[in-house]
PDB file of C-alpha atoms and ligand atoms in Angstrom:
ATOM      1  CA  MET A 174     106.192  84.706  88.648  1.00  0.00           C
ATOM      2  CA  LYS A 175     107.513  87.993  87.257  1.00  0.00           C
ATOM      3  CA  ALA A 176     105.378  90.518  85.417  1.00  0.00           C
ATOM      4  CA  LEU A 177     106.474  93.453  83.289  1.00  0.00           C
ATOM      5  CA  LEU A 178     104.181  96.466  83.592  1.00  0.00           C
ATOM      6  CA  LEU A 179     104.302  98.851  80.640  1.00  0.00           C
ATOM      7  CA  ILE A 180     103.045 102.153  81.987  1.00  0.00           C
ATOM      8  CA  ASP A 181     101.381 104.638  79.610  1.00  0.00           C
ATOM      9  CA  ILE A 182     103.624 104.205  76.561  1.00  0.00           C
ATOM     10  CA  GLN A 183     101.301 106.357  74.503  1.00  0.00           C
ATOM     11  CA  ASN A 184     101.835 108.867  71.711  1.00  0.00           C
ATOM     12  CA  ASP A 185     101.000 111.916  73.822  1.00  0.00           C
ATOM     13  CA  PHE A 186     103.908 111.123  76.182  1.00  0.00           C
ATOM     14  CA  LEU A 187     106.418 110.786  73.345  1.00  0.00           C
ATOM     15  CA  PRO A 188     108.298 113.641  71.627  1.00  0.00           C
ATOM     16  CA  GLY A 189     105.769 115.536  69.500  1.00  0.00           C
ATOM     17  CA  GLY A 190     102.905 114.517  71.797  1.00  0.00           C
ATOM     18  CA  ALA A 191     100.670 116.761  73.889  1.00  0.00           C
ATOM     19  CA  LEU A 192     102.508 115.994  77.162  1.00  0.00           C
ATOM     20  CA  ALA A 193     105.838 114.871  75.784  1.00  0.00           C
ATOM     21  CA  VAL A 194     108.316 113.360  78.217  1.00  0.00           C
ATOM     22  CA  PRO A 195     111.849 114.440  77.207  1.00  0.00           C
ATOM     23  CA  ASP A 196     113.614 111.563  75.422  1.00  0.00           C
ATOM     24  CA  GLY A 197     110.584 109.337  76.078  1.00  0.00           C
ATOM     25  CA  ASP A 198     111.019 107.456  72.806  1.00  0.00           C
ATOM     26  CA  ALA A 199     114.466 106.252  73.924  1.00  0.00           C
ATOM     27  CA  ILE A 200     112.795 103.571  76.049  1.00  0.00           C
ATOM     28  CA  ILE A 201     111.071 101.842  73.136  1.00  0.00           C
ATOM     29  CA  PRO A 202     113.887  99.528  71.962  1.00  0.00           C
ATOM     30  CA  LEU A 203     114.576  98.525  75.576  1.00  0.00           C
ATOM     31  CA  VAL A 204     110.929  97.759  76.249  1.00  0.00           C
ATOM     32  CA  ASN A 205     110.990  95.404  73.279  1.00  0.00           C
ATOM     33  CA  GLN A 206     114.238  93.729  74.336  1.00  0.00           C
ATOM     34  CA  LEU A 207     112.999  93.215  77.886  1.00  0.00           C
ATOM     35  CA  GLN A 208     109.724  91.476  77.097  1.00  0.00           C
ATOM     36  CA  PRO A 209     111.077  87.948  76.473  1.00  0.00           C
ATOM     37  CA  ALA A 210     112.528  87.925  80.015  1.00  0.00           C
ATOM     38  CA  PHE A 211     109.005  88.032  81.497  1.00  0.00           C
ATOM     39  CA  GLU A 212     106.266  85.433  81.724  1.00  0.00           C
ATOM     40  CA  LEU A 213     103.572  88.102  81.743  1.00  0.00           C
ATOM     41  CA  VAL A 214     103.348  91.527  80.118  1.00  0.00           C
ATOM     42  CA  VAL A 215     100.582  93.941  81.131  1.00  0.00           C
ATOM     43  CA  ALA A 216     100.002  97.553  80.069  1.00  0.00           C
ATOM     44  CA  THR A 217      98.290 100.623  81.479  1.00  0.00           C
ATOM     45  CA  GLN A 218      96.698 103.317  79.346  1.00  0.00           C
ATOM     46  CA  ASP A 219      95.922 106.884  80.395  1.00  0.00           C
ATOM     47  CA  TRP A 220      92.401 107.315  79.016  1.00  0.00           C
ATOM     48  CA  HIS A 221      90.731 110.641  79.784  1.00  0.00           C
ATOM     49  CA  PRO A 222      87.358 112.039  78.749  1.00  0.00           C
ATOM     50  CA  ALA A 223      87.682 115.504  77.123  1.00  0.00           C
ATOM     51  CA  ASP A 224      86.141 117.145  80.207  1.00  0.00           C
ATOM     52  CA  HIS A 225      88.747 115.683  82.572  1.00  0.00           C
ATOM     53  CA  LYS A 226      89.564 117.928  85.535  1.00  0.00           C
ATOM     54  CA  SER A 227      93.314 117.296  85.226  1.00  0.00           C
ATOM     55  CA  PHE A 228      93.253 119.445  82.070  1.00  0.00           C
ATOM     56  CA  ALA A 229      94.028 123.166  82.508  1.00  0.00           C
ATOM     57  CA  SER A 230      91.543 123.758  79.682  1.00  0.00           C
ATOM     58  CA  ASN A 231      88.736 122.664  82.000  1.00  0.00           C
ATOM     59  CA  HIS A 232      89.634 125.311  84.610  1.00  0.00           C
ATOM     60  CA  PRO A 233      89.075 128.731  83.036  1.00  0.00           C
ATOM     61  CA  GLY A 234      91.495 131.302  84.485  1.00  0.00           C
ATOM     62  CA  LYS A 235      94.051 128.701  85.578  1.00  0.00           C
ATOM     63  CA  ILE A 236      97.334 128.175  83.812  1.00  0.00           C
ATOM     64  CA  LEU A 237      99.188 125.129  82.521  1.00  0.00           C
ATOM     65  CA  PHE A 238     101.217 123.159  85.070  1.00  0.00           C
ATOM     66  CA  GLU A 239      99.752 125.164  87.950  1.00  0.00           C
ATOM     67  CA  GLN A 240      99.001 123.065  91.022  1.00  0.00           C
ATOM     68  CA  ILE A 241      95.517 123.509  92.421  1.00  0.00           C
ATOM     69  CA  ASP A 242      93.400 121.786  95.026  1.00  0.00           C
ATOM     70  CA  TRP A 243      90.611 119.788  93.416  1.00  0.00           C
ATOM     71  CA  GLN A 244      88.078 118.094  95.662  1.00  0.00           C
ATOM     72  CA  GLY A 245      90.593 117.740  98.476  1.00  0.00           C
ATOM     73  CA  LEU A 246      93.518 116.509  96.380  1.00  0.00           C
ATOM     74  CA  PRO A 247      96.463 118.404  94.882  1.00  0.00           C
ATOM     75  CA  GLN A 248      96.137 118.452  91.105  1.00  0.00           C
ATOM     76  CA  VAL A 249      98.688 119.594  88.528  1.00  0.00           C
ATOM     77  CA  LEU A 250      96.881 121.127  85.558  1.00  0.00           C
ATOM     78  CA  TRP A 251      98.107 119.336  82.464  1.00  0.00           C
ATOM     79  CA  PRO A 252      97.672 120.085  78.781  1.00  0.00           C
ATOM     80  CA  ASP A 253      94.854 118.049  77.236  1.00  0.00           C
ATOM     81  CA  HIS A 254      96.366 114.585  76.720  1.00  0.00           C
ATOM     82  CA  CYS A 255      95.394 110.982  76.162  1.00  0.00           C
ATOM     83  CA  VAL A 256      91.821 111.877  75.280  1.00  0.00           C
ATOM     84  CA  GLN A 257      89.833 108.695  74.715  1.00  0.00           C
ATOM     85  CA  GLU A 258      89.875 107.446  71.110  1.00  0.00           C
ATOM     86  CA  THR A 259      92.358 110.062  69.888  1.00  0.00           C
ATOM     87  CA  ALA A 260      95.695 109.317  68.202  1.00  0.00           C
ATOM     88  CA  GLY A 261      97.492 110.771  71.228  1.00  0.00           C
ATOM     89  CA  ALA A 262      95.930 108.168  73.505  1.00  0.00           C
ATOM     90  CA  ALA A 263      96.975 105.291  71.250  1.00  0.00           C
ATOM     91  CA  PHE A 264      99.867 103.049  72.240  1.00  0.00           C
ATOM     92  CA  ALA A 265     103.220 103.881  70.668  1.00  0.00           C
ATOM     93  CA  SER A 266     103.550 101.999  67.409  1.00  0.00           C
ATOM     94  CA  GLY A 267     107.246 101.217  67.934  1.00  0.00           C
ATOM     95  CA  VAL A 268     106.466  98.966  70.881  1.00  0.00           C
ATOM     96  CA  ASP A 269     105.673  95.320  70.252  1.00  0.00           C
ATOM     97  CA  TRP A 270     102.251  94.879  71.906  1.00  0.00           C
ATOM     98  CA  ARG A 271     101.675  91.270  70.855  1.00  0.00           C
ATOM     99  CA  ARG A 272     102.508  89.804  74.257  1.00  0.00           C
ATOM    100  CA  THR A 273     100.471  92.315  76.270  1.00  0.00           C
ATOM    101  CA  GLU A 274      97.822  90.091  77.857  1.00  0.00           C
ATOM    102  CA  ALA A 275      95.775  92.794  79.554  1.00  0.00           C
ATOM    103  CA  ILE A 276      95.357  96.562  79.419  1.00  0.00           C
ATOM    104  CA  PHE A 277      94.216  98.565  82.437  1.00  0.00           C
ATOM    105  CA  ARG A 278      92.772 101.958  81.605  1.00  0.00           C
ATOM    106  CA  LYS A 279      92.835 104.803  84.095  1.00  0.00           C
ATOM    107  CA  GLY A 280      91.864 108.447  84.404  1.00  0.00           C
ATOM    108  CA  THR A 281      88.413 107.735  83.009  1.00  0.00           C
ATOM    109  CA  ASP A 282      86.515 109.489  85.823  1.00  0.00           C
ATOM    110  CA  PRO A 283      86.413 113.205  84.874  1.00  0.00           C
ATOM    111  CA  GLN A 284      86.558 114.290  88.527  1.00  0.00           C
ATOM    112  CA  ILE A 285      89.725 112.523  89.673  1.00  0.00           C
ATOM    113  CA  ASP A 286      93.164 111.922  88.226  1.00  0.00           C
ATOM    114  CA  SER A 287      94.845 108.560  88.269  1.00  0.00           C
ATOM    115  CA  TYR A 288      98.614 108.375  88.014  1.00  0.00           C
ATOM    116  CA  SER A 289      98.967 104.853  89.344  1.00  0.00           C
ATOM    117  CA  GLY A 290      97.854 101.894  87.295  1.00  0.00           C
ATOM    118  CA  PHE A 291      96.388 100.406  90.487  1.00  0.00           C
ATOM    119  CA  TYR A 292      94.263 103.185  92.035  1.00  0.00           C
ATOM    120  CA  ASP A 293      93.069 106.735  91.394  1.00  0.00           C
ATOM    121  CA  ASN A 294      94.974 109.488  93.211  1.00  0.00           C
ATOM    122  CA  GLY A 295      92.532 109.411  96.133  1.00  0.00           C
ATOM    123  CA  HIS A 296      92.853 105.629  96.473  1.00  0.00           C
ATOM    124  CA  ARG A 297      89.075 105.483  96.151  1.00  0.00           C
ATOM    125  CA  LYS A 298      88.722 102.987  93.321  1.00  0.00           C
ATOM    126  CA  ALA A 299      90.930 100.114  92.216  1.00  0.00           C
ATOM    127  CA  THR A 300      91.470  99.441  88.537  1.00  0.00           C
ATOM    128  CA  GLY A 301      91.591  95.701  89.230  1.00  0.00           C
ATOM    129  CA  LEU A 302      95.278  95.454  88.329  1.00  0.00           C
ATOM    130  CA  ALA A 303      96.405  94.189  91.767  1.00  0.00           C
ATOM    131  CA  ALA A 304      93.726  91.497  91.842  1.00  0.00           C
ATOM    132  CA  TYR A 305      94.583  90.499  88.280  1.00  0.00           C
ATOM    133  CA  LEU A 306      98.294  90.150  89.041  1.00  0.00           C
ATOM    134  CA  LYS A 307      97.577  88.169  92.214  1.00  0.00           C
ATOM    135  CA  GLY A 308      95.191  85.950  90.267  1.00  0.00           C
ATOM    136  CA  ARG A 309      97.985  85.237  87.825  1.00  0.00           C
ATOM    137  CA  GLY A 310     100.358  84.294  90.635  1.00  0.00           C
ATOM    138  CA  VAL A 311     102.624  87.295  90.198  1.00  0.00           C
ATOM    139  CA  LYS A 312     105.051  87.969  93.062  1.00  0.00           C
ATOM    140  CA  GLU A 313     107.474  90.343  91.350  1.00  0.00           C
ATOM    141  CA  VAL A 314     106.467  93.468  89.459  1.00  0.00           C
ATOM    142  CA  TYR A 315     108.903  95.230  87.110  1.00  0.00           C
ATOM    143  CA  LEU A 316     107.976  98.664  85.814  1.00  0.00           C
ATOM    144  CA  ALA A 317     108.864 100.473  82.603  1.00  0.00           C
ATOM    145  CA  GLY A 318     107.211 103.345  80.770  1.00  0.00           C
ATOM    146  CA  LEU A 319     106.250 107.007  81.188  1.00  0.00           C
ATOM    147  CA  ALA A 320     106.519 109.177  83.066  1.00  0.00           C
ATOM    148  CA  ALA A 321     109.035 108.105  85.719  1.00  0.00           C
ATOM    149  CA  ASP A 322     108.088 110.831  88.207  1.00  0.00           C
ATOM    150  CA  TYR A 323     104.315 110.408  87.825  1.00  0.00           C
ATOM    151  CA  CYS A 324     102.611 107.274  86.601  1.00  0.00           C
ATOM    152  CA  VAL A 325     105.586 104.917  86.917  1.00  0.00           C
ATOM    153  CA  SER A 326     106.456 106.053  90.474  1.00  0.00           C
ATOM    154  CA  TYR A 327     102.850 106.103  91.673  1.00  0.00           C
ATOM    155  CA  SER A 328     102.386 102.608  90.254  1.00  0.00           C
ATOM    156  CA  ALA A 329     105.563 101.454  92.009  1.00  0.00           C
ATOM    157  CA  MET A 330     104.337 102.805  95.365  1.00  0.00           C
ATOM    158  CA  ASP A 331     100.994 101.031  95.012  1.00  0.00           C
ATOM    159  CA  SER A 332     102.697  97.844  93.850  1.00  0.00           C
ATOM    160  CA  LEU A 333     104.765  97.879  97.054  1.00  0.00           C
ATOM    161  CA  ALA A 334     101.679  98.571  99.178  1.00  0.00           C
ATOM    162  CA  GLU A 335      99.960  95.600  97.513  1.00  0.00           C
ATOM    163  CA  GLY A 336     102.829  93.383  98.644  1.00  0.00           C
ATOM    164  CA  PHE A 337     104.611  92.803  95.335  1.00  0.00           C
ATOM    165  CA  ALA A 338     108.394  92.798  95.204  1.00  0.00           C
ATOM    166  CA  THR A 339     108.817  95.884  93.053  1.00  0.00           C
ATOM    167  CA  PHE A 340     111.565  96.815  90.615  1.00  0.00           C
ATOM    168  CA  LEU A 341     111.744  99.994  88.596  1.00  0.00           C
ATOM    169  CA  ILE A 342     113.766  99.583  85.414  1.00  0.00           C
ATOM    170  CA  GLU A 343     115.609 102.894  85.407  1.00  0.00           C
ATOM    171  CA  ASP A 344     116.781 102.966  81.818  1.00  0.00           C
ATOM    172  CA  ALA A 345     113.331 101.939  80.544  1.00  0.00           C
ATOM    173  CA  THR A 346     111.666 105.084  81.890  1.00  0.00           C
ATOM    174  CA  ARG A 347     112.064 108.866  81.537  1.00  0.00           C
ATOM    175  CA  ALA A 348     110.888 111.689  83.793  1.00  0.00           C
ATOM    176  CA  ILE A 349     109.025 114.932  83.201  1.00  0.00           C
ATOM    177  CA  SER A 350     111.054 116.605  85.991  1.00  0.00           C
ATOM    178  CA  MET A 351     114.348 115.456  87.491  1.00  0.00           C
ATOM    179  CA  GLU A 352     113.537 116.962  90.922  1.00  0.00           C
ATOM    180  CA  GLY A 353     110.247 115.108  90.952  1.00  0.00           C
ATOM    181  CA  LEU A 354     112.033 111.881  90.111  1.00  0.00           C
ATOM    182  CA  GLU A 355     114.536 112.296  92.952  1.00  0.00           C
ATOM    183  CA  GLU A 356     111.712 112.677  95.474  1.00  0.00           C
ATOM    184  CA  ALA A 357     109.856 109.696  94.104  1.00  0.00           C
ATOM    185  CA  ARG A 358     113.012 107.619  94.126  1.00  0.00           C
ATOM    186  CA  LYS A 359     113.486 108.240  97.855  1.00  0.00           C
ATOM    187  CA  ALA A 360     109.901 107.317  98.678  1.00  0.00           C
ATOM    188  CA  ILE A 361     110.112 104.094  96.657  1.00  0.00           C
ATOM    189  CA  ARG A 362     113.403 103.090  98.297  1.00  0.00           C
ATOM    190  CA  GLU A 363     111.977 103.744 101.759  1.00  0.00           C
ATOM    191  CA  LYS A 364     109.174 101.285 101.032  1.00  0.00           C
ATOM    192  CA  GLY A 365     111.614  98.635  99.835  1.00  0.00           C
ATOM    193  CA  GLY A 366     111.392  99.200  96.101  1.00  0.00           C
ATOM    194  CA  GLN A 367     114.482  98.454  94.035  1.00  0.00           C
ATOM    195  CA  PHE A 368     116.046 100.169  91.054  1.00  0.00           C
ATOM    196  CA  VAL A 369     117.520  98.013  88.336  1.00  0.00           C
ATOM    197  CA  ARG A 370     118.832  98.495  84.835  1.00  0.00           C
ATOM    198  CA  SER A 371     117.812  96.476  81.834  1.00  0.00           C
ATOM    199  CA  HIS A 372     121.211  94.777  81.489  1.00  0.00           C
ATOM    200  CA  ASN A 373     120.704  93.285  84.977  1.00  0.00           C
ATOM    201  CA  ILE A 374     117.548  91.620  83.692  1.00  0.00           C
ATOM    202  CA  LEU A 375     118.825  90.661  80.246  1.00  0.00           C
ATOM    203  CA  ALA A 376     121.972  89.110  81.690  1.00  0.00           C
ATOM    204  CA  GLY A 377     119.661  86.589  83.366  1.00  0.00           C
TER     205      GLY A 377
HETATM  206  C1  LIG B 448     100.905 111.003  83.383  1.00  0.00           C
HETATM  207  C2  LIG B 448     100.583 113.198  83.921  1.00  0.00           C
HETATM  208  C3  LIG B 448      99.251 113.108  83.599  1.00  0.00           C
HETATM  209  C4  LIG B 448     101.869 109.844  83.259  1.00  0.00           C
HETATM  210  C5  LIG B 448      99.570 110.889  83.056  1.00  0.00           C
HETATM  211  O1  LIG B 448     101.561 108.888  82.521  1.00  0.00           O
HETATM  212  O2  LIG B 448     102.931 109.888  83.907  1.00  0.00           O
HETATM  213  N1  LIG B 448     101.395 112.164  83.824  1.00  0.00           N
HETATM  214  N2  LIG B 448      98.759 111.934  83.176  1.00  0.00           N
HETATM  215 ZN1  LIG B 449      96.783 111.845  82.427  1.00  0.00          ZN
END
């Protein structure tokens, strides 16, 4: 059983959004083409309260994109993004969401960030995604979405740790930083993750 995970394809990560991923909208047609090749489609949604500690605005005196230590974890200070119930947090309208059977929200605890769709960054609390996928009989997890070097890569690492065969669909993701992506790519490969392109999947 193969599942397609659509990671954080939300307005704030698209061009014009609060934390726009360069060329992020280029993945949308691919995400739609890929869906019929999967028996299960699941999405994650970055869903922060306005007082979230990953926002630079909640750390007076700190600057955007600075990395700080917050409660024992490194934390990049992001622009306010994906605030619960705002238009920026909504799923991108160009994506066909009809086959998305479940949505796992993350980043809801104001004190800790959550890049992965499986766990917060301290691995303290599970979202329930791993248990859900196992309950559905999933063995293979394919990832698409935004951003490649943050939420997609962190989700891939946790997917591997949870024992799923894990495939990152390279042309169905875009990165915030190319250096960050290169590092993440190495770590994922070391753990046995694979990189594929959508034509490999669509060709059958
Ligand atoms: C993300 C930074 C902050 C992502 C979410 O979806 O990759 N990146 N929050
Ligand atoms: Zn976030």
